[in-house]
Short mmCIF file of C-alpha atoms in Angstrom, two decimals:
data_model
loop_
_atom_site.label_atom_id
_atom_site.label_comp_id
_atom_site.label_asym_id
_atom_site.label_seq_id
_atom_site.Cartn_x
_atom_site.Cartn_y
_atom_site.Cartn_z
CA UNK A 1 -10.99 38.99 -5.07
CA UNK A 2 -7.37 38.01 -4.93
CA UNK A 3 -5.02 37.96 -7.87
CA UNK A 4 -5.05 35.21 -10.50
CA UNK A 5 -1.89 33.79 -8.94
CA UNK A 6 -3.46 33.72 -5.50
CA UNK A 7 -6.58 32.04 -6.84
CA UNK A 8 -4.51 29.46 -8.71
CA UNK A 9 -2.47 28.72 -5.59
CA UNK A 10 -5.66 28.23 -3.61
CA UNK A 11 -7.05 25.97 -6.31
CA UNK A 12 -3.92 23.84 -6.40
CA UNK A 13 -3.91 23.56 -2.61
CA UNK A 14 -7.52 22.46 -2.61
CA UNK A 15 -6.77 19.82 -5.25
CA UNK A 16 -3.95 18.41 -3.15
CA UNK A 17 -5.62 18.72 0.23
CA UNK A 18 -8.99 17.29 -0.76
CA UNK A 19 -11.10 20.37 -1.45
CA UNK A 20 -12.14 23.46 0.43
CA UNK A 21 -14.04 21.47 3.06
CA UNK A 22 -10.99 19.50 4.20
CA UNK A 23 -10.75 19.96 7.99
CA UNK A 24 -7.60 21.28 9.61
CA UNK A 25 -5.85 19.15 12.20
CA UNK A 26 -4.65 21.06 15.25
CA UNK A 27 -3.03 18.22 17.19
CA UNK A 28 -2.92 14.44 17.45
CA UNK A 29 -2.25 11.92 20.18
CA UNK A 30 -2.55 8.16 20.25
CA UNK A 31 -5.48 7.13 18.04
CA UNK A 32 -7.10 10.55 17.80
CA UNK A 33 -6.86 13.78 15.82
CA UNK A 34 -8.10 17.03 17.34
CA UNK A 35 -9.38 19.48 14.75
CA UNK A 36 -9.33 23.28 14.93
CA UNK A 37 -12.95 23.36 16.05
CA UNK A 38 -12.26 20.91 18.89
CA UNK A 39 -13.73 17.84 17.19
CA UNK A 40 -11.89 14.60 18.06
CA UNK A 41 -11.61 12.11 15.18
CA UNK A 42 -10.64 8.46 15.60
CA UNK A 43 -7.86 7.59 13.14
CA UNK A 44 -8.88 4.16 11.86
CA UNK A 45 -6.61 4.23 8.83
CA UNK A 46 -3.27 5.63 10.00
CA UNK A 47 -3.52 7.98 7.03
CA UNK A 48 -2.69 5.62 4.16
CA UNK A 49 -1.70 2.76 6.49
CA UNK A 50 1.17 4.86 7.85
CA UNK A 51 0.75 5.51 11.58
CA UNK A 52 1.83 2.22 13.10
CA UNK A 53 2.44 3.44 16.65
CA UNK A 54 -0.15 6.20 16.83
CA UNK A 55 0.39 9.93 17.08
CA UNK A 56 2.54 11.92 19.49
CA UNK A 57 4.73 9.03 20.62
CA UNK A 58 7.11 10.47 23.21
CA UNK A 59 9.90 7.96 22.54
CA UNK A 60 10.09 8.90 18.87
CA UNK A 61 9.65 12.60 19.55
CA UNK A 62 12.54 12.58 22.06
CA UNK A 63 14.77 10.72 19.60
CA UNK A 64 14.06 13.34 16.93
CA UNK A 65 14.81 16.18 19.35
CA UNK A 66 18.13 14.60 20.35
CA UNK A 67 19.06 14.27 16.69
CA UNK A 68 18.11 17.92 16.06
CA UNK A 69 20.74 18.87 18.60
CA UNK A 70 23.44 16.91 16.76
CA UNK A 71 23.09 16.88 12.97
CA UNK A 72 20.03 17.05 10.71
CA UNK A 73 21.61 16.83 7.27
CA UNK A 74 24.84 15.57 5.77
CA UNK A 75 25.11 14.99 2.03
CA UNK A 76 24.99 11.20 1.47
CA UNK A 77 27.61 11.46 -1.27
CA UNK A 78 30.14 12.87 1.19
CA UNK A 79 29.23 11.41 4.58
CA UNK A 80 27.56 8.50 6.28
CA UNK A 81 25.69 8.86 9.55
CA UNK A 82 24.94 6.59 12.49
CA UNK A 83 21.10 6.65 12.30
CA UNK A 84 21.21 5.56 8.64
CA UNK A 85 23.66 2.72 9.33
CA UNK A 86 21.69 1.51 12.33
CA UNK A 87 18.42 1.64 10.42
CA UNK A 88 19.89 -0.29 7.49
CA UNK A 89 21.25 -2.94 9.87
CA UNK A 90 17.87 -3.23 11.59
CA UNK A 91 16.07 -3.68 8.27
CA UNK A 92 18.46 -6.36 7.07
CA UNK A 93 18.18 -8.12 10.43
CA UNK A 94 14.37 -7.98 10.15
CA UNK A 95 14.55 -10.25 7.10
CA UNK A 96 16.46 -12.90 9.04
CA UNK A 97 19.43 -12.18 6.80
CA UNK A 98 17.50 -13.27 3.70
CA UNK A 99 18.13 -9.84 2.19
CA UNK A 100 21.60 -8.42 2.64
CA UNK A 101 21.54 -4.67 1.96
CA UNK A 102 19.22 -1.73 2.58
CA UNK A 103 19.17 1.56 0.69
CA UNK A 104 17.41 4.36 2.60
CA UNK A 105 15.29 6.63 0.41
CA UNK A 106 12.39 9.10 0.57
CA UNK A 107 8.85 8.43 -0.62
CA UNK A 108 7.47 5.05 -1.62
CA UNK A 109 7.40 6.15 -5.24
CA UNK A 110 11.13 6.88 -5.03
CA UNK A 111 11.77 3.40 -3.66
CA UNK A 112 9.88 1.80 -6.57
CA UNK A 113 11.81 3.92 -9.06
CA UNK A 114 15.07 2.86 -7.42
CA UNK A 115 14.03 -0.80 -7.50
CA UNK A 116 13.26 -0.59 -11.22
CA UNK A 117 16.60 1.10 -11.90
CA UNK A 118 18.52 -1.41 -9.81
CA UNK A 119 16.91 -4.34 -11.60
CA UNK A 120 17.84 -2.86 -14.97
CA UNK A 121 21.40 -2.02 -13.89
CA UNK A 122 21.91 -5.56 -12.60
CA UNK A 123 21.23 -6.99 -16.05
CA UNK A 124 22.97 -4.15 -17.90
CA UNK A 125 26.19 -5.02 -16.07
CA UNK A 126 25.71 -8.79 -16.30
CA UNK A 127 24.90 -8.77 -20.05
CA UNK A 128 25.85 -5.34 -21.43
CA UNK A 129 25.43 -6.49 -25.03
CA UNK A 130 21.70 -7.25 -24.50
CA UNK A 131 20.34 -5.86 -21.24
CA UNK A 132 16.85 -6.85 -20.25
CA UNK A 133 14.36 -4.02 -20.78
CA UNK A 134 10.87 -5.35 -20.09
CA UNK A 135 8.93 -5.18 -16.83
CA UNK A 136 5.81 -7.14 -16.04
CA UNK A 137 3.37 -5.95 -13.39
CA UNK A 138 -0.26 -6.68 -12.60
CA UNK A 139 -3.59 -5.12 -13.33
CA UNK A 140 -5.28 -3.73 -10.25
CA UNK A 141 -2.02 -2.65 -8.63
CA UNK A 142 -0.57 0.58 -7.27
CA UNK A 143 3.12 1.39 -7.02
CA UNK A 144 3.34 5.18 -6.81
CA UNK A 145 2.85 8.44 -8.63
CA UNK A 146 6.16 9.09 -10.41
CA UNK A 147 6.43 8.14 -14.07
CA UNK A 148 8.11 4.76 -13.66
CA UNK A 149 5.92 3.83 -10.70
CA UNK A 150 2.79 4.99 -12.54
CA UNK A 151 3.82 2.85 -15.50
CA UNK A 152 3.82 -0.37 -13.49
CA UNK A 153 0.68 0.64 -11.54
CA UNK A 154 -2.93 0.40 -12.60
CA UNK A 155 -5.37 2.76 -10.93
CA UNK A 156 -7.11 4.15 -14.00
CA UNK A 157 -8.17 7.46 -12.46
CA UNK A 158 -4.53 8.22 -11.66
CA UNK A 159 -2.82 6.88 -14.77
CA UNK A 160 -5.08 7.58 -17.75
CA UNK A 161 -4.27 11.28 -18.10
CA UNK A 162 -0.56 10.49 -18.19
CA UNK A 163 -0.70 7.54 -20.61
CA UNK A 164 1.40 9.38 -23.26
CA UNK A 165 4.21 9.74 -20.72
CA UNK A 166 4.26 6.20 -19.38
CA UNK A 167 6.93 3.61 -20.14
CA UNK A 168 6.22 1.45 -23.17
CA UNK A 169 8.26 -1.52 -21.90
CA UNK A 170 5.71 -2.51 -19.22
CA UNK A 171 3.02 -5.15 -19.66
CA UNK A 172 0.47 -6.43 -17.17
CA UNK A 173 -0.99 -9.76 -16.16
CA UNK A 174 -3.94 -10.61 -13.91
CA UNK A 175 -3.78 -10.12 -10.15
CA UNK A 176 -4.41 -12.92 -7.70
CA UNK A 177 -7.97 -11.91 -6.85
CA UNK A 178 -9.95 -15.05 -6.01
CA UNK A 179 -13.17 -13.30 -4.96
CA UNK A 180 -13.56 -11.76 -8.42
CA UNK A 181 -11.60 -14.03 -10.73
CA UNK A 182 -11.78 -17.64 -9.57
CA UNK A 183 -14.28 -19.59 -11.67
CA UNK A 184 -17.05 -21.69 -10.15
CA UNK A 185 -15.67 -25.01 -8.97
CA UNK A 186 -12.05 -23.99 -9.57
CA UNK A 187 -9.66 -25.09 -6.82
CA UNK A 188 -7.01 -22.85 -5.32
CA UNK A 189 -4.31 -24.99 -6.91
CA UNK A 190 -5.93 -24.78 -10.35
CA UNK A 191 -6.40 -21.02 -10.07
CA UNK A 192 -2.78 -20.47 -9.04
CA UNK A 193 -1.63 -22.72 -11.89
CA UNK A 194 -3.73 -20.66 -14.32
CA UNK A 195 -2.10 -17.43 -13.13
CA UNK A 196 1.33 -19.01 -13.32
CA UNK A 197 0.66 -20.05 -16.90
CA UNK A 198 -0.49 -16.52 -17.72
CA UNK A 199 2.81 -15.13 -16.45
CA UNK A 200 4.72 -17.82 -18.36
CA UNK A 201 2.81 -16.91 -21.52
CA UNK A 202 3.71 -13.25 -21.07
CA UNK A 203 7.39 -14.14 -20.69
CA UNK A 204 7.18 -16.11 -23.91
CA UNK A 205 5.34 -13.33 -25.75
CA UNK A 206 8.00 -10.78 -24.78
CA UNK A 207 10.92 -13.19 -25.10
CA UNK A 208 12.12 -14.61 -21.75
CA UNK A 209 15.59 -13.16 -22.24
CA UNK A 210 14.14 -9.63 -22.46
CA UNK A 211 12.28 -9.60 -19.13
CA UNK A 212 13.99 -7.63 -16.40
CA UNK A 213 11.60 -8.04 -13.49
CA UNK A 214 8.10 -8.90 -12.32
CA UNK A 215 6.81 -6.44 -9.69
CA UNK A 216 4.00 -7.47 -7.37
CA UNK A 217 2.31 -6.37 -4.14
CA UNK A 218 2.15 -9.47 -1.90
CA UNK A 219 -1.02 -7.89 -0.51
CA UNK A 220 -2.73 -5.30 -2.66
CA UNK A 221 -3.79 -2.16 -0.80
CA UNK A 222 -5.52 0.84 -2.35
CA UNK A 223 -6.19 -0.46 -5.86
CA UNK A 224 -8.18 -3.59 -4.99
CA UNK A 225 -8.85 -3.15 -1.29
CA UNK A 226 -6.64 -5.48 0.79
CA UNK A 227 -6.51 -8.55 -1.44
CA UNK A 228 -4.29 -11.27 0.04
CA UNK A 229 -2.28 -13.55 -2.24
CA UNK A 230 -3.50 -17.14 -2.08
CA UNK A 231 -1.19 -19.82 -0.66
CA UNK A 232 1.25 -20.94 -3.31
CA UNK A 233 0.77 -17.91 -5.56
CA UNK A 234 3.96 -15.99 -4.74
CA UNK A 235 6.01 -19.18 -4.97
CA UNK A 236 4.51 -19.95 -8.37
CA UNK A 237 5.32 -16.45 -9.66
CA UNK A 238 8.87 -16.64 -8.36
CA UNK A 239 9.36 -20.03 -10.00
CA UNK A 240 8.59 -18.52 -13.40
CA UNK A 241 10.96 -15.60 -12.79
CA UNK A 242 13.76 -17.85 -11.51
CA UNK A 243 13.40 -20.26 -14.42
CA UNK A 244 13.87 -17.44 -16.91
CA UNK A 245 16.53 -15.58 -14.93
CA UNK A 246 14.38 -12.50 -14.22
CA UNK A 247 14.15 -10.73 -10.88
CA UNK A 248 11.06 -10.53 -8.70
CA UNK A 249 10.32 -7.28 -6.85
CA UNK A 250 7.93 -7.25 -3.90
CA UNK A 251 6.37 -3.85 -3.30
CA UNK A 252 5.56 -3.79 0.41
CA UNK A 253 5.34 -0.03 0.76
CA UNK A 254 1.78 -0.31 2.11
CA UNK A 255 1.56 -3.88 3.39
CA UNK A 256 5.01 -4.35 4.96
CA UNK A 257 6.76 -4.02 8.31
CA UNK A 258 4.11 -5.65 10.45
CA UNK A 259 0.94 -4.36 8.80
CA UNK A 260 -0.16 -7.91 7.89
CA UNK A 261 0.79 -9.39 11.25
CA UNK A 262 4.21 -10.56 10.06
CA UNK A 263 7.44 -8.57 9.89
CA UNK A 264 7.29 -8.71 6.10
CA UNK A 265 4.25 -9.81 4.07
CA UNK A 266 6.34 -12.33 2.12
CA UNK A 267 7.07 -14.19 5.36
CA UNK A 268 3.53 -15.59 5.40
CA UNK A 269 4.51 -17.61 2.33
CA UNK A 270 8.24 -18.00 2.89
CA UNK A 271 9.05 -16.59 -0.55
CA UNK A 272 12.06 -14.25 -0.56
CA UNK A 273 12.19 -11.49 -3.21
CA UNK A 274 15.25 -10.29 -5.09
CA UNK A 275 14.34 -6.68 -4.32
CA UNK A 276 11.81 -5.37 -1.81
CA UNK A 277 10.47 -1.89 -1.12
CA UNK A 278 9.17 -0.73 2.25
CA UNK A 279 7.80 2.62 3.39
CA UNK A 280 4.79 4.15 5.19
CA UNK A 281 5.12 2.19 8.46
CA UNK A 282 8.90 2.62 8.24
CA UNK A 283 8.66 6.22 9.46
CA UNK A 284 5.26 5.71 11.04
CA UNK A 285 4.17 9.23 10.09
CA UNK A 286 7.10 10.81 11.95
CA UNK A 287 9.23 11.14 8.81
CA UNK A 288 8.86 10.75 5.03
CA UNK A 289 11.10 7.76 4.44
CA UNK A 290 11.26 4.50 2.52
CA UNK A 291 13.84 1.84 1.82
CA UNK A 292 14.84 -0.73 -0.74
CA UNK A 293 16.07 -4.12 0.50
CA UNK A 294 18.27 -6.17 -1.79
CA UNK A 295 19.12 -9.86 -2.07
CA UNK A 296 22.78 -10.84 -2.10
CA UNK A 297 22.32 -12.24 -5.61
CA UNK A 298 21.82 -8.70 -6.91
CA UNK A 299 24.61 -7.27 -4.76
CA UNK A 300 27.05 -9.86 -6.12
CA UNK A 301 26.08 -8.88 -9.66
CA UNK A 302 26.90 -5.24 -8.98
CA UNK A 303 30.19 -6.16 -7.32
CA UNK A 304 31.19 -8.12 -10.40
CA UNK A 305 30.44 -5.05 -12.50
CA UNK A 306 30.82 -1.39 -11.58
CA UNK A 307 30.70 -2.02 -7.85
CA UNK A 308 28.04 0.59 -7.15
CA UNK A 309 24.40 1.42 -7.76
CA UNK A 310 24.07 4.43 -10.07
CA UNK A 311 21.53 6.32 -7.99
CA UNK A 312 21.59 9.33 -5.67
CA UNK A 313 19.05 11.65 -4.09
CA UNK A 314 19.57 14.80 -2.07
CA UNK A 315 17.66 13.58 1.01
CA UNK A 316 18.71 9.97 0.82
CA UNK A 317 19.60 8.61 4.28
CA UNK A 318 18.97 11.97 5.97
CA UNK A 319 19.91 11.63 9.68
CA UNK A 320 16.68 13.19 10.95
CA UNK A 321 14.34 10.94 8.97
CA UNK A 322 16.49 7.91 9.74
CA UNK A 323 16.39 8.48 13.50
CA UNK A 324 12.61 8.87 13.37
CA UNK A 325 12.28 5.58 11.47
CA UNK A 326 14.81 3.83 13.70
CA UNK A 327 12.99 4.91 16.86
CA UNK A 328 9.65 3.87 15.35
CA UNK A 329 10.88 0.41 14.41
CA UNK A 330 12.59 -0.11 17.75
CA UNK A 331 9.38 0.87 19.55
CA UNK A 332 7.43 -1.66 17.48
CA UNK A 333 9.92 -4.42 18.32
CA UNK A 334 10.32 -3.60 22.01
CA UNK A 335 6.55 -3.53 22.55
CA UNK A 336 5.79 -6.67 20.51
CA UNK A 337 3.42 -4.67 18.32
CA UNK A 338 3.62 -6.93 15.29
CA UNK A 339 2.10 -9.71 17.36
CA UNK A 340 -0.55 -7.24 18.51
CA UNK A 341 -1.17 -6.40 14.86
CA UNK A 342 -1.79 -10.08 14.18
CA UNK A 343 -4.06 -10.65 17.18
CA UNK A 344 -6.05 -7.43 16.94
CA UNK A 345 -6.24 -7.88 13.18
CA UNK A 346 -7.92 -11.25 13.59
CA UNK A 347 -10.41 -9.67 15.98
CA UNK A 348 -11.03 -6.73 13.65
CA UNK A 349 -11.74 -9.08 10.76
CA UNK A 350 -14.20 -11.14 12.81
CA UNK A 351 -16.05 -8.04 14.00
CA UNK A 352 -16.26 -6.56 10.51
CA UNK A 353 -17.72 -9.80 9.18
CA UNK A 354 -20.14 -10.08 12.09
CA UNK A 355 -21.41 -6.51 11.77
CA UNK A 356 -21.20 -5.75 8.04
CA UNK A 357 -21.15 -8.89 5.94
CA UNK A 358 -24.94 -8.96 5.45
CA UNK A 359 -25.25 -5.22 4.91
CA UNK A 360 -26.96 -4.32 1.59
CA UNK A 361 -24.02 -2.10 0.55
CA UNK A 362 -21.32 -4.70 1.18
CA UNK A 363 -19.96 -7.25 -1.27
CA UNK A 364 -16.81 -8.59 0.35
CA UNK A 365 -14.70 -8.12 3.48
CA UNK A 366 -11.08 -9.21 3.29
CA UNK A 367 -7.74 -8.57 4.90
CA UNK A 368 -4.91 -9.72 7.11
CA UNK A 369 -3.35 -8.27 10.23
CA UNK A 370 -4.40 -4.67 10.73
CA UNK A 371 -5.10 -4.18 7.03
CA UNK A 372 -8.74 -4.70 6.03
CA UNK A 373 -10.80 -3.74 3.02
CA UNK A 374 -14.53 -3.66 2.41
CA UNK A 375 -15.69 -3.76 -1.22
CA UNK A 376 -19.16 -2.38 -1.90
CA UNK A 377 -21.34 -4.12 -4.47
CA UNK A 378 -25.02 -4.27 -5.40
CA UNK A 379 -24.97 -8.06 -5.38
CA UNK A 380 -22.62 -10.52 -3.68
CA UNK A 381 -23.17 -13.12 -6.41
CA UNK A 382 -22.87 -11.04 -9.58
CA UNK A 383 -20.43 -8.63 -7.84
CA UNK A 384 -21.90 -5.76 -9.82
CA UNK A 385 -20.47 -2.47 -8.49
CA UNK A 386 -22.68 0.39 -7.42
CA UNK A 387 -23.23 3.16 -9.94
CA UNK A 388 -20.24 5.55 -9.71
CA UNK A 389 -22.62 8.52 -9.75
CA UNK A 390 -23.54 7.63 -6.17
CA UNK A 391 -19.97 8.37 -5.09
CA UNK A 392 -20.21 5.84 -2.28
CA UNK A 393 -16.55 5.81 -1.26
CA UNK A 394 -16.42 9.60 -1.04
CA UNK A 395 -19.73 9.67 0.84
CA UNK A 396 -18.37 7.24 3.41
CA UNK A 397 -15.15 9.17 3.91
CA UNK A 398 -16.96 12.51 4.20
CA UNK A 399 -19.67 11.17 6.51
CA UNK A 400 -17.04 9.72 8.80
CA UNK A 401 -15.49 13.14 9.30
CA UNK A 402 -18.80 14.75 10.24
CA UNK A 403 -19.48 15.48 13.88
CA UNK A 404 -21.31 12.63 15.52
CA UNK A 405 -19.46 10.05 13.40
CA UNK A 406 -15.90 11.19 14.11
CA UNK A 407 -13.85 8.55 12.31
CA UNK A 408 -11.26 8.68 9.55
CA UNK A 409 -11.93 6.03 6.88
CA UNK A 410 -9.67 5.48 3.85
CA UNK A 411 -11.83 5.45 0.72
CA UNK A 412 -10.91 4.38 -2.80
CA UNK A 413 -12.50 3.46 -6.12
CA UNK A 414 -11.85 1.15 -9.06
CA UNK A 415 -11.87 -2.23 -7.32
CA UNK A 416 -14.14 -3.79 -9.95
CA UNK A 417 -12.35 -2.88 -13.20
CA UNK A 418 -10.00 0.00 -12.51
CA UNK A 419 -12.73 2.59 -13.03
CA UNK A 420 -15.84 1.25 -11.33
CA UNK A 421 -16.24 -0.08 -7.84
CA UNK A 422 -16.08 1.45 -4.38
CA UNK A 423 -14.04 0.22 -1.46
CA UNK A 424 -12.77 1.46 1.86
CA UNK A 425 -9.80 0.41 3.96
CA UNK A 426 -9.13 0.23 7.67
CA UNK A 427 -5.53 0.20 8.88
CA UNK A 428 -5.40 1.34 12.50
CA UNK A 429 -2.14 1.74 14.44
CA UNK A 430 -0.60 -1.40 15.94
CA UNK A 431 -1.22 -0.04 19.45
CA UNK A 432 -4.97 -0.70 19.24
CA UNK A 433 -6.59 -2.78 21.95
CA UNK A 434 -9.84 -4.74 21.91
CA UNK A 435 -11.91 -1.78 23.10
CA UNK A 436 -10.41 0.38 20.34
CA UNK A 437 -11.35 -2.17 17.69
CA UNK A 438 -14.87 -2.29 19.10
CA UNK A 439 -15.11 1.49 18.84
CA UNK A 440 -13.75 1.53 15.29
CA UNK A 441 -16.30 -1.05 14.16
CA UNK A 442 -19.13 0.72 15.97
CA UNK A 443 -18.35 4.01 14.23
CA UNK A 444 -17.84 2.40 10.83
CA UNK A 445 -21.20 0.65 11.08
CA UNK A 446 -22.85 3.94 12.05
CA UNK A 447 -21.34 5.61 8.97
CA UNK A 448 -22.35 2.79 6.60
CA UNK A 449 -25.91 2.74 7.93
CA UNK A 450 -26.18 6.50 7.54
CA UNK A 451 -24.96 6.42 3.94
CA UNK A 452 -27.32 3.55 3.13
CA UNK A 453 -30.23 5.53 4.58
CA UNK A 454 -29.29 8.39 2.24
CA UNK A 455 -29.22 6.35 -0.96
CA UNK A 456 -31.80 3.61 -0.31
CA UNK A 457 -34.78 5.72 -1.46
CA UNK A 458 -32.93 6.62 -4.66
CA UNK A 459 -31.98 3.01 -5.31
CA UNK A 460 -35.51 1.80 -4.62
CA UNK A 461 -37.19 4.38 -6.87
CA UNK A 462 -34.58 4.44 -9.63
CA UNK A 463 -32.55 1.20 -9.73
CA UNK A 464 -29.08 2.22 -10.85
CA UNK A 465 -26.70 0.02 -12.75
CA UNK A 466 -22.99 0.67 -13.00
CA UNK A 467 -23.10 0.49 -16.78
CA UNK A 468 -25.83 3.13 -17.23
#
């Protein structure tokens, strides 16, 4: 036996990496991982919706190597660098000039923290005698794993342990989740109006002058499984914020930069945020990088005050990560991959519905672009989740990685109420073609059928209910 320290280190690694059975990746190219034992696994999720241009892209790799030969780090407090400036310009340009500044950061959680700080600073400088302190977010959301980001998020399995540490100035309203929450006979317009009134009521409960910002995912990823905002919803939410002078923050860490088939998810609705976060696809898996995009309204407020954002991080705007992100985004643009995301996403959605909608495990299939979720329920009408003791999401992920199935599927839980409910996500790289989508669906169906064959006898002999 090793020492206690060695055993603890192993334990911690297993917790982070997914357990002792987690396979080791040896190499990756295009849509496929090659494991140490030679198994080739189709990457149908891009990790957590990260790998937009696939693995081993030579254009990005060469750009990184060139940057390695010049400069890899220069402290952002002392120096600027060309890759960071070019990336910021590209991001601003990608909004059609609707947002005017970009701040280059590290992880998605860091970007959310920065957005929350910026929103507070904006009001602290505008009204220093009574700065706005309250944030409103939504149930069934996910914004990151740092304390501020955890506070505005709502995946129960990830937040409950840390409840004593979370911010007390955050409240939550309902998500826009028509499949679960629209009442029978309720129109889209009536449902959106009901959600708008709920947000208005929360402003009034807190005191409209105390609300700093409302933070929302225009398309929810992990927490609910690819739920798309209904037409008119984002505009209705922004109207409430604008009327009361609060900011609206769009968290597009997971759904942005082409994932939904548009450059930014908010472009589907034409609703421009005050602050936006992007990540994941930004570096495409070639670098850990995120960014915060800022409306000129907020920039003007800072200019009228201190003139700067009180925020700094050691690896902010690092040249090496910036060049990786810049090369990734340029590759996406030059190869028209956002349009491919839209077209192949439509095809993926149709094939998922055709092959899985009537499956006994499946409750709902939803998505947009190359971002699709499948929620598993016992009954499509009652929407009762499967008993959590079955561990369906984990079974699906694990089965996919077995030889003979050979597909990476992103699994998650809590879609029903934060605790219960199983869902899985598909978010393949934007380079997929029709034959790749066919292969993804074929392998997913094979996995789902195999898992159903495992549990059907148990379900038939001992009907399980999620509340038992």
